[in-house]
Short mmCIF file of C-alpha atoms and ligand atoms in Angstrom, two decimals:
data_model
loop_
_atom_site.label_atom_id
_atom_site.label_comp_id
_atom_site.label_asym_id
_atom_site.label_seq_id
_atom_site.Cartn_x
_atom_site.Cartn_y
_atom_site.Cartn_z
CA MET A 1 198.42 125.24 82.63
CA SER A 2 197.95 128.38 84.96
CA ASP A 3 194.83 128.06 87.35
CA ALA A 4 193.44 131.44 85.44
CA SER A 5 192.29 128.80 82.54
CA TYR A 6 190.47 126.75 84.71
CA ARG A 7 186.92 124.88 83.02
CA ASP A 8 183.85 126.43 84.78
CA ALA A 9 182.24 123.67 86.57
CA ILE A 10 180.75 125.48 89.38
CA PHE A 11 177.64 124.22 88.32
CA SER A 12 178.13 120.78 87.42
CA THR A 13 177.10 119.22 90.78
CA PRO A 14 173.61 119.54 92.64
CA LEU A 15 173.70 122.68 94.85
CA ASP A 16 171.81 124.00 97.47
CA ARG A 17 168.36 125.63 95.79
CA MET A 18 169.32 129.01 97.80
CA ALA A 19 172.83 129.26 96.24
CA ARG A 20 173.21 132.68 94.56
CA PHE A 21 175.59 133.38 92.11
CA SER A 22 178.70 135.87 93.26
CA PHE A 23 182.02 136.87 92.04
CA ASP A 24 184.19 135.19 94.50
CA GLU A 25 187.48 133.23 94.29
CA GLN A 26 185.75 129.95 92.95
CA VAL A 27 184.34 132.29 90.00
CA VAL A 28 187.64 134.24 89.37
CA ALA A 29 189.65 131.04 88.82
CA CYS A 30 187.37 129.80 85.90
CA PHE A 31 186.18 133.31 84.76
CA PRO A 32 187.83 133.48 81.35
CA ASP A 33 186.31 129.91 80.40
CA MET A 34 183.19 130.62 81.96
CA ILE A 35 182.66 134.11 80.23
CA ARG A 36 183.43 133.01 76.55
CA ARG A 37 181.65 129.60 77.05
CA SER A 38 178.20 131.42 78.29
CA VAL A 39 178.40 135.19 76.85
CA PRO A 40 177.94 135.07 72.60
CA GLY A 41 180.10 137.32 71.19
CA TYR A 42 182.25 138.16 74.12
CA GLY A 43 185.59 137.80 72.03
CA GLN A 44 183.95 139.79 69.14
CA ILE A 45 182.91 142.65 71.56
CA LEU A 46 186.24 142.82 73.24
CA GLY A 47 188.09 142.70 69.51
CA MET A 48 186.09 145.75 68.85
CA LEU A 49 187.17 148.14 71.76
CA GLY A 50 190.62 148.84 70.39
CA LEU A 51 189.16 149.90 66.80
CA ILE A 52 186.33 151.96 68.61
CA ALA A 53 189.29 153.57 70.53
CA ARG A 54 191.19 154.10 67.56
CA ARG A 55 188.28 156.08 65.89
CA HIS A 56 187.29 158.00 69.09
CA LEU A 57 189.80 158.09 71.53
CA ARG A 58 191.62 161.65 71.78
CA HIS A 59 195.66 160.46 72.16
CA GLY A 60 196.62 160.23 75.84
CA ALA A 61 192.70 160.24 77.05
CA HIS A 62 191.55 158.25 79.78
CA VAL A 63 189.54 155.08 79.65
CA TYR A 64 187.34 153.50 82.22
CA ASP A 65 186.72 149.78 82.30
CA LEU A 66 183.71 149.67 85.05
CA GLY A 67 183.15 146.13 86.23
CA CYS A 68 186.52 144.96 84.45
CA SER A 69 186.31 141.48 86.24
CA LEU A 70 189.78 140.29 85.20
CA GLY A 71 190.70 143.58 83.14
CA ALA A 72 190.06 141.88 79.59
CA ALA A 73 188.73 145.13 78.08
CA GLY A 74 192.28 146.54 79.22
CA LEU A 75 194.21 143.78 77.90
CA ALA A 76 192.52 144.18 74.44
CA LEU A 77 193.05 148.00 74.28
CA ALA A 78 197.15 147.30 75.13
CA GLY A 79 196.97 144.88 72.51
CA THR A 80 195.81 147.45 69.90
CA LEU A 81 197.21 150.99 71.11
CA PRO A 82 200.70 151.55 72.17
CA PRO A 83 201.38 152.92 75.62
CA ALA A 84 201.01 156.66 75.13
CA ALA A 85 197.60 156.26 73.70
CA PHE A 86 195.65 155.83 76.78
CA ARG A 87 195.52 155.91 80.46
CA TYR A 88 193.04 152.79 81.73
CA THR A 89 191.30 152.07 84.81
CA GLY A 90 189.52 149.14 85.60
CA VAL A 91 186.88 148.82 88.82
CA ASP A 92 185.79 146.15 90.27
CA LEU A 93 184.08 145.45 93.52
CA SER A 94 185.05 141.89 93.82
CA PRO A 95 188.22 142.00 95.80
CA ALA A 96 189.16 138.66 94.46
CA MET A 97 188.76 139.78 90.93
CA VAL A 98 190.40 143.02 91.63
CA ALA A 99 193.71 141.04 92.99
CA ARG A 100 193.67 138.86 89.70
CA ALA A 101 193.06 141.83 87.28
CA ARG A 102 196.19 143.40 89.07
CA GLU A 103 198.54 140.36 88.54
CA THR A 104 197.38 139.87 85.05
CA LEU A 105 197.78 143.30 83.57
CA ALA A 106 201.19 143.89 85.37
CA ALA A 107 202.41 140.69 83.67
CA GLU A 108 200.82 141.34 80.43
CA CYS A 109 201.28 144.86 79.72
CA PRO A 110 204.12 146.48 81.95
CA GLU A 111 204.62 149.09 79.62
CA HIS A 112 201.05 150.58 79.71
CA ALA A 113 199.69 152.98 82.27
CA VAL A 114 196.95 150.85 83.58
CA GLU A 115 195.39 150.53 87.16
CA ILE A 116 192.85 148.53 88.84
CA VAL A 117 190.40 150.11 91.52
CA GLU A 118 188.27 148.21 94.03
CA GLY A 119 185.16 150.10 94.61
CA ASP A 120 181.78 150.32 93.86
CA ILE A 121 180.75 151.79 90.19
CA ARG A 122 177.84 153.66 91.97
CA GLU A 123 179.90 155.63 94.41
CA LEU A 124 182.61 156.41 92.40
CA ASP A 125 184.05 159.81 91.90
CA TYR A 126 184.41 159.95 88.12
CA ARG A 127 187.52 161.45 86.59
CA PRO A 128 186.74 162.89 82.96
CA SER A 129 187.38 160.45 80.28
CA GLY A 130 187.21 159.70 76.46
CA MET A 131 185.79 156.71 76.64
CA ILE A 132 184.02 154.23 78.97
CA VAL A 133 183.60 150.39 78.60
CA LEU A 134 180.76 149.02 80.92
CA ASP A 135 180.68 145.38 79.70
CA PHE A 136 178.08 143.25 81.12
CA THR A 137 177.77 144.85 84.55
CA LEU A 138 175.16 146.97 84.53
CA GLN A 139 173.03 144.34 84.61
CA PHE A 140 173.97 143.19 87.82
CA LEU A 141 173.04 146.53 89.62
CA ALA A 142 169.42 146.90 91.16
CA PRO A 143 167.02 148.38 88.25
CA GLU A 144 166.44 151.30 90.49
CA ASP A 145 170.28 152.34 90.59
CA ARG A 146 170.91 151.94 87.03
CA ASP A 147 169.89 155.39 85.78
CA ALA A 148 171.65 157.22 88.07
CA VAL A 149 174.91 155.27 87.05
CA ILE A 150 174.32 156.31 83.30
CA ASP A 151 173.91 160.03 84.32
CA LYS A 152 177.05 159.81 86.10
CA LEU A 153 179.11 158.30 82.96
CA PHE A 154 177.47 161.18 80.59
CA ALA A 155 178.58 163.71 82.93
CA ALA A 156 182.25 162.26 83.09
CA LEU A 157 182.81 161.95 79.28
CA GLU A 158 184.70 164.55 77.51
CA PRO A 159 183.48 166.09 74.53
CA GLY A 160 183.62 163.58 71.76
CA GLY A 161 183.87 160.99 74.16
CA VAL A 162 181.74 157.28 73.67
CA LEU A 163 180.12 154.68 76.07
CA VAL A 164 180.42 150.98 75.10
CA LEU A 165 177.64 149.36 77.05
CA SER A 166 177.30 145.58 76.64
CA GLU A 167 174.52 143.50 78.15
CA LYS A 168 172.58 140.53 78.21
CA ILE A 169 168.95 141.60 76.78
CA VAL A 170 165.31 140.76 76.84
CA ALA A 171 163.10 140.76 73.86
CA GLU A 172 159.97 142.92 74.48
CA ASP A 173 157.62 139.99 72.87
CA GLU A 174 157.46 136.95 74.85
CA GLN A 175 157.61 134.59 71.88
CA ASP A 176 160.80 136.36 70.41
CA ASN A 177 162.21 136.23 73.88
CA ALA A 178 161.44 132.43 74.36
CA TRP A 179 163.03 131.46 71.12
CA LEU A 180 166.16 133.82 71.88
CA VAL A 181 166.58 131.97 75.35
CA GLU A 182 166.00 128.40 73.98
CA ARG A 183 168.87 129.06 71.52
CA TYR A 184 171.16 130.70 73.81
CA HIS A 185 170.76 127.31 75.75
CA ASP A 186 171.49 125.44 72.98
CA PHE A 187 174.68 127.69 72.58
CA LYS A 188 175.80 126.80 75.92
CA ARG A 189 174.73 123.02 75.43
CA ALA A 190 177.10 123.29 72.12
CA ASN A 191 179.62 124.59 74.27
CA GLY A 192 180.01 121.77 76.65
CA TYR A 193 177.60 122.90 79.57
CA SER A 194 175.18 120.20 81.01
CA GLU A 195 171.20 120.70 81.57
CA LEU A 196 172.17 120.70 85.23
CA GLU A 197 174.68 123.40 84.70
CA ILE A 198 172.46 125.57 82.55
CA SER A 199 169.39 125.27 84.82
CA GLN A 200 171.24 125.79 88.07
CA LYS A 201 172.99 128.73 86.66
CA ARG A 202 170.04 130.24 85.66
CA THR A 203 168.36 129.86 89.32
CA ALA A 204 171.32 131.18 90.64
CA LEU A 205 171.11 134.29 88.37
CA GLU A 206 167.39 134.94 89.22
CA ASN A 207 166.95 138.19 90.56
CA VAL A 208 170.48 138.46 90.63
CA LEU A 209 171.15 139.36 86.69
CA VAL A 210 167.82 141.28 85.60
CA PRO A 211 168.29 142.40 81.86
CA ASP A 212 166.43 145.25 80.22
CA THR A 213 165.12 145.55 77.04
CA LEU A 214 167.14 147.54 74.24
CA ALA A 215 164.63 150.10 74.19
CA ALA A 216 165.03 150.51 77.78
CA HIS A 217 168.74 150.86 77.38
CA HIS A 218 168.50 153.55 74.58
CA GLU A 219 165.58 155.18 76.26
CA ARG A 220 167.88 155.71 79.58
CA LEU A 221 171.08 156.77 77.54
CA ALA A 222 168.77 159.69 76.08
CA ARG A 223 167.42 160.54 79.70
CA ALA A 224 171.06 160.84 80.82
CA GLY A 225 171.56 163.19 77.98
CA PHE A 226 173.45 161.08 75.09
CA PRO A 227 172.04 162.45 72.22
CA ARG A 228 172.67 159.68 70.07
CA SER A 229 173.11 155.78 70.52
CA GLN A 230 172.74 152.71 68.61
CA THR A 231 173.14 149.14 68.90
CA TRP A 232 176.17 147.79 66.80
CA PHE A 233 176.17 144.33 68.09
CA GLN A 234 173.82 141.51 68.84
CA PHE A 235 174.13 137.79 69.26
CA LEU A 236 171.21 135.92 70.25
CA ASN A 237 170.42 137.84 73.88
CA PHE A 238 173.09 139.40 74.06
CA ALA A 239 174.03 143.18 72.58
CA SER A 240 176.39 145.86 72.71
CA LEU A 241 175.54 149.75 72.07
CA ILE A 242 177.36 152.68 72.09
CA ALA A 243 176.39 155.78 72.89
CA PHE A 244 178.18 159.72 71.60
CA LYS A 245 178.55 162.20 74.20
CA ASP A 246 177.81 164.61 70.90
CA ALA A 247 175.19 164.57 68.31
CA ARG A 248 177.91 164.57 65.44
CA TYR A 249 179.97 161.31 65.51
CA GLY A 250 183.36 162.49 66.26
CA GLU A 251 186.18 160.72 65.19
CA THR A 252 190.07 161.60 66.18
C1 LIG G 1 184.36 141.84 80.90
N1 LIG G 1 183.67 143.41 82.04
O1 LIG G 1 185.12 140.62 81.07
N2 LIG G 1 180.62 148.20 91.21
C2 LIG G 1 181.86 147.34 90.55
N3 LIG G 1 181.71 146.22 90.11
C3 LIG G 1 180.70 145.32 90.09
C4 LIG G 1 179.56 145.88 90.28
C5 LIG G 1 179.45 147.30 91.32
N4 LIG G 1 178.38 147.74 91.60
N5 LIG G 1 178.50 145.06 90.39
C6 LIG G 1 179.10 143.69 89.95
N6 LIG G 1 180.53 143.98 89.60
C7 LIG G 1 183.85 142.19 82.15
C8 LIG G 1 182.67 141.38 82.72
S1 LIG G 1 181.32 140.53 84.65
C9 LIG G 1 180.17 139.72 84.25
C10 LIG G 1 182.07 141.76 83.81
C11 LIG G 1 179.67 138.31 84.29
C12 LIG G 1 181.10 143.30 89.20
C13 LIG G 1 181.27 141.89 89.57
O2 LIG G 1 182.48 141.68 90.46
C14 LIG G 1 182.12 141.14 88.11
O3 LIG G 1 183.55 141.13 88.26
C15 LIG G 1 181.23 142.18 86.74
O4 LIG G 1 180.88 143.33 87.54
C16 LIG G 1 180.38 141.65 86.10
O5 LIG G 1 184.43 142.17 79.93
O6 LIG G 1 180.52 137.87 85.31
O7 LIG G 1 178.53 138.04 83.61
#
């Protein structure tokens, strides 16, 4: 077994109360296991990226994957589309993620035009793109930085372009939200996480992962200029939205 498939046991022993979640080597080693066991619908969302690209991506267009972690979206696209169909740039702030993503993509899809850039998605000089994937990353930015990033993505998208935005969300109604969070914890228990792991991860993510409501996401997309967006997937308190650069659904 390669160390890329280590089981996530980061929060299985009592930690200092101040420990905050960060994307370091320890997280990278167990990341594929962690994200599959803790993000409901992660595999389904990845699986749809290639199908969305097939419908909306002009042949040879550029794709960004922002907060790419280990480049899972790039792998998913390469699994569905031939090498000439797209050029892919994954961007991540964590040097440990970037190093592992480069190794993985070089090994898994050597024929495809893929690159991984170490950088901050708030500061990137974006090139024109046909599709932008922002999966489970906006939630880690300070709330006051989110509008400016979405504004830049709208500007970077070419006519007919699409933004796929996947996020942990919070429900507007307190009771609805409590129900979703409780069932989410059931989901994690069913995936083998202990009470200690669930509560420690929750504490570590406090003030690090600040979720928005679905309405806040759609409003932000509209403010940035997207004439049309919809929620195409939701599983408990995790959702994926698609936003269209044009008012009419462009299809290739
Ligand atoms: C996947 N999309 O597998 N700039 C660039 N990267 C950042 C920034 C930033 N400002 N802030 C955080 N990150 C992936 C999963 S994980 C989600 C995304 C999770 C990066 C951070 O280093 C990490 O790799 C990623 O965003 C979030 O579909 O771990 O829950």
